[in-house]
GROMACS .gro file of C-alpha atoms in nm:
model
  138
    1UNK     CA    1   7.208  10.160   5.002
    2UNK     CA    2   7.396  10.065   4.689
    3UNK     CA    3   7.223   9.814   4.489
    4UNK     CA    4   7.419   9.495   4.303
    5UNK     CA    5   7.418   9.529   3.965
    6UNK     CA    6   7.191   9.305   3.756
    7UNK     CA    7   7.316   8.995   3.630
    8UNK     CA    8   7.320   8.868   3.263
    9UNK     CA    9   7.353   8.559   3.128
   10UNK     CA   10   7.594   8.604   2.818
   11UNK     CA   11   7.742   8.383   2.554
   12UNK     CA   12   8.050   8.368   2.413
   13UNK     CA   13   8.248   8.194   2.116
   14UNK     CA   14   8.542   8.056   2.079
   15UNK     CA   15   8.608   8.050   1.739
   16UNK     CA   16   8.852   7.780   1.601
   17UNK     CA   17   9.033   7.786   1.243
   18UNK     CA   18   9.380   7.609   1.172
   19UNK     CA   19   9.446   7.578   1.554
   20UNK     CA   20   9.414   7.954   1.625
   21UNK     CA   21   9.095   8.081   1.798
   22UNK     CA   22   8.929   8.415   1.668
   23UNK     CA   23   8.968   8.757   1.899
   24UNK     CA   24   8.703   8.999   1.836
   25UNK     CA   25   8.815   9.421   1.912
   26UNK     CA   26   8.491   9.570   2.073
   27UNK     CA   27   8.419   9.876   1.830
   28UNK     CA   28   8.448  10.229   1.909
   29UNK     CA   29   8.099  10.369   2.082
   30UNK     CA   30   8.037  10.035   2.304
   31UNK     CA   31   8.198  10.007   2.641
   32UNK     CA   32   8.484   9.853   2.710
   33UNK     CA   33   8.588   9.965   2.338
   34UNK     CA   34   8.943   9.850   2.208
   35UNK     CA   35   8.958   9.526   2.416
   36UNK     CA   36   8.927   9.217   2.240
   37UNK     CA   37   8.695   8.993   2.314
   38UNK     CA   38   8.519   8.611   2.259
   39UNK     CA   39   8.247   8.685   1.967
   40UNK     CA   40   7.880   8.589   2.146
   41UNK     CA   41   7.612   8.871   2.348
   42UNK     CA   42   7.305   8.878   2.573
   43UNK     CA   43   7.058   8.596   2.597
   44UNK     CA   44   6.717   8.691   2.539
   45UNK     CA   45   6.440   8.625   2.764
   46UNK     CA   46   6.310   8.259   2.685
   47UNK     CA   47   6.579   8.162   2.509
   48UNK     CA   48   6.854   7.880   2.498
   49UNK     CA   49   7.199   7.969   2.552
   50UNK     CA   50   7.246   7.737   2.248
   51UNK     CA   51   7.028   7.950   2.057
   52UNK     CA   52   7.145   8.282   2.145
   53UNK     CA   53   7.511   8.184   2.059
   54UNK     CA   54   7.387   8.072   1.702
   55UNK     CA   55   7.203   8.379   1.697
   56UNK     CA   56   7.435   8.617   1.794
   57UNK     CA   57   7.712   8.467   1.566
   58UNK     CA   58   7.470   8.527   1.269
   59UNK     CA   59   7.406   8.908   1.367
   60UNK     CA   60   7.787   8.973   1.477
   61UNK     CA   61   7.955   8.800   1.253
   62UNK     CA   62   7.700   8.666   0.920
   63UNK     CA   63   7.782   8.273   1.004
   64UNK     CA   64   7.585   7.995   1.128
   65UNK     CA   65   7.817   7.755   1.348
   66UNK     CA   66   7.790   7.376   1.263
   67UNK     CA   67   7.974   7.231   1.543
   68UNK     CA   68   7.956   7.372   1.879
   69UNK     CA   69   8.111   7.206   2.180
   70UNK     CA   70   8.010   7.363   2.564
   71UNK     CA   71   8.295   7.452   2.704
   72UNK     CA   72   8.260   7.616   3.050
   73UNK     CA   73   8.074   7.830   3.247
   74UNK     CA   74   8.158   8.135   3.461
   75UNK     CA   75   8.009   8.428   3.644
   76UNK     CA   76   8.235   8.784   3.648
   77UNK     CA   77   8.116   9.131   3.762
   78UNK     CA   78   8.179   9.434   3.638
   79UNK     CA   79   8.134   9.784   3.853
   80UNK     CA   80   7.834   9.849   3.608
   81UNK     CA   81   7.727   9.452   3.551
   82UNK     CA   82   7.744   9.067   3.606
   83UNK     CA   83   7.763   8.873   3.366
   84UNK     CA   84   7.711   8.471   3.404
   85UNK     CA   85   7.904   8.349   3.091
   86UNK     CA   86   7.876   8.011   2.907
   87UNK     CA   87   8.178   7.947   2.700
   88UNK     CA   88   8.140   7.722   2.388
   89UNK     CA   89   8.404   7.607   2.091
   90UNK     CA   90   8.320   7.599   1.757
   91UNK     CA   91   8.488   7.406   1.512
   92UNK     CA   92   8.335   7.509   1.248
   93UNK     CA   93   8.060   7.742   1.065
   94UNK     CA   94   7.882   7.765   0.735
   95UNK     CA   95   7.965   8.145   0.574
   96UNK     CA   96   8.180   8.380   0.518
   97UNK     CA   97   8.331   8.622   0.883
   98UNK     CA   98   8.183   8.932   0.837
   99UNK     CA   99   8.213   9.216   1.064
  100UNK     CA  100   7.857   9.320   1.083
  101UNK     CA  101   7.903   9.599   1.391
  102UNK     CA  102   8.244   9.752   1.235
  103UNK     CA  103   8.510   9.555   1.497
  104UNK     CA  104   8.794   9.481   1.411
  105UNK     CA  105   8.892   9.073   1.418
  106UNK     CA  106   9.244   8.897   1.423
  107UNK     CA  107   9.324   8.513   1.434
  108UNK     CA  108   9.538   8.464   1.723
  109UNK     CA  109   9.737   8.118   1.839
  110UNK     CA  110   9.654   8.071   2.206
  111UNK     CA  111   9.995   8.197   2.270
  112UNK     CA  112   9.918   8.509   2.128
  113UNK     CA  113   9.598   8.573   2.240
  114UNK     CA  114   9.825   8.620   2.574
  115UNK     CA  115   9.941   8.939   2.473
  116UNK     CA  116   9.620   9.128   2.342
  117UNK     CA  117   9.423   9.293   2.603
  118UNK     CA  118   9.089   9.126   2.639
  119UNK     CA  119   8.782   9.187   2.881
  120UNK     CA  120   8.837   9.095   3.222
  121UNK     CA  121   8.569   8.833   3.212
  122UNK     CA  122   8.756   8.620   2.933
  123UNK     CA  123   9.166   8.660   3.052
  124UNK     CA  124   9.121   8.326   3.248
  125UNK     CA  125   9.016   8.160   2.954
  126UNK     CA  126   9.258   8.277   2.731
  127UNK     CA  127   9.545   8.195   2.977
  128UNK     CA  128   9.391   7.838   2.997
  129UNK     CA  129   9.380   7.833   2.599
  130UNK     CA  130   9.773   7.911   2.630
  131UNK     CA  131   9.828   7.599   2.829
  132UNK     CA  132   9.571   7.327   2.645
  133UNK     CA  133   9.583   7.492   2.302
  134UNK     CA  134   9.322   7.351   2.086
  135UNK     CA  135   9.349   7.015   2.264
  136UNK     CA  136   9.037   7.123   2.468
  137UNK     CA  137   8.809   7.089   2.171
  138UNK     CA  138   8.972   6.733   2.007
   0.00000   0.00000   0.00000
């Protein structure tokens, strides 16, 4: 009897600068490495999505965000995990992007972000980036 795989609750960042959103590379050594991604990770046990996204920006990335919008939420399985995903925009963050775990980042217009190959979980986003733009966060 094959079990489901586990299911955990994730956050992810959409990072807005000058009307183009920030696309994270996952580094070489975690899985899924080369595809691009939304900048956010695992929620720890007794904590608020809220805080893990300010948390994980921090440890990913060395900034604290200042305005953070929800945006959406979504669940998405993988063949080794689920993942229930809540979405958020931030406008903007106090420090300086820093690539703490050695990924590579690019600043993409949502048209762009079209043509970069991210995770599964996030392509529906980024195709309805490509349509709304940076409308969804005015």
């Amino acid at each position: 009897m094959k079990c489901a795989p586990k299911i955990v609750t994730v956050v992810a960042a959409v990072i807005w600068r000058d009307g183009k959103y920030l696309g994270v590379k996952r580094p070489q050594g975690k899985p899924m490495a080369g595809l691009y991604e939304f900048p956010g990770g695992k929620v720890e046990p007794d904590e608020s999505v809220r805080a893990a996204l300010v948390r994980e920006l921090r440890e990913e990335l060395d900034i604290t965000p200042t305005s953070i919008a929800f945006f959406q939420e979504k669940e998405h399985s993988y063949a080794h995990i689920s993942v229930h995903l809540h979405f958020f925009h931030v406008r903007a963050f106090e420090g300086e992007l820093s690539p703490r775990e050695g990924q590579e980042m690019e600043w993409l217009t949502p048209e762009e972000g079209k043509d970069r190959p991210f995770l599964e979980a996030d392509q529906d986003i980024v195709a309805q980036l490509a349509v709304t733009g940076s409308e969804v966060i005015q």
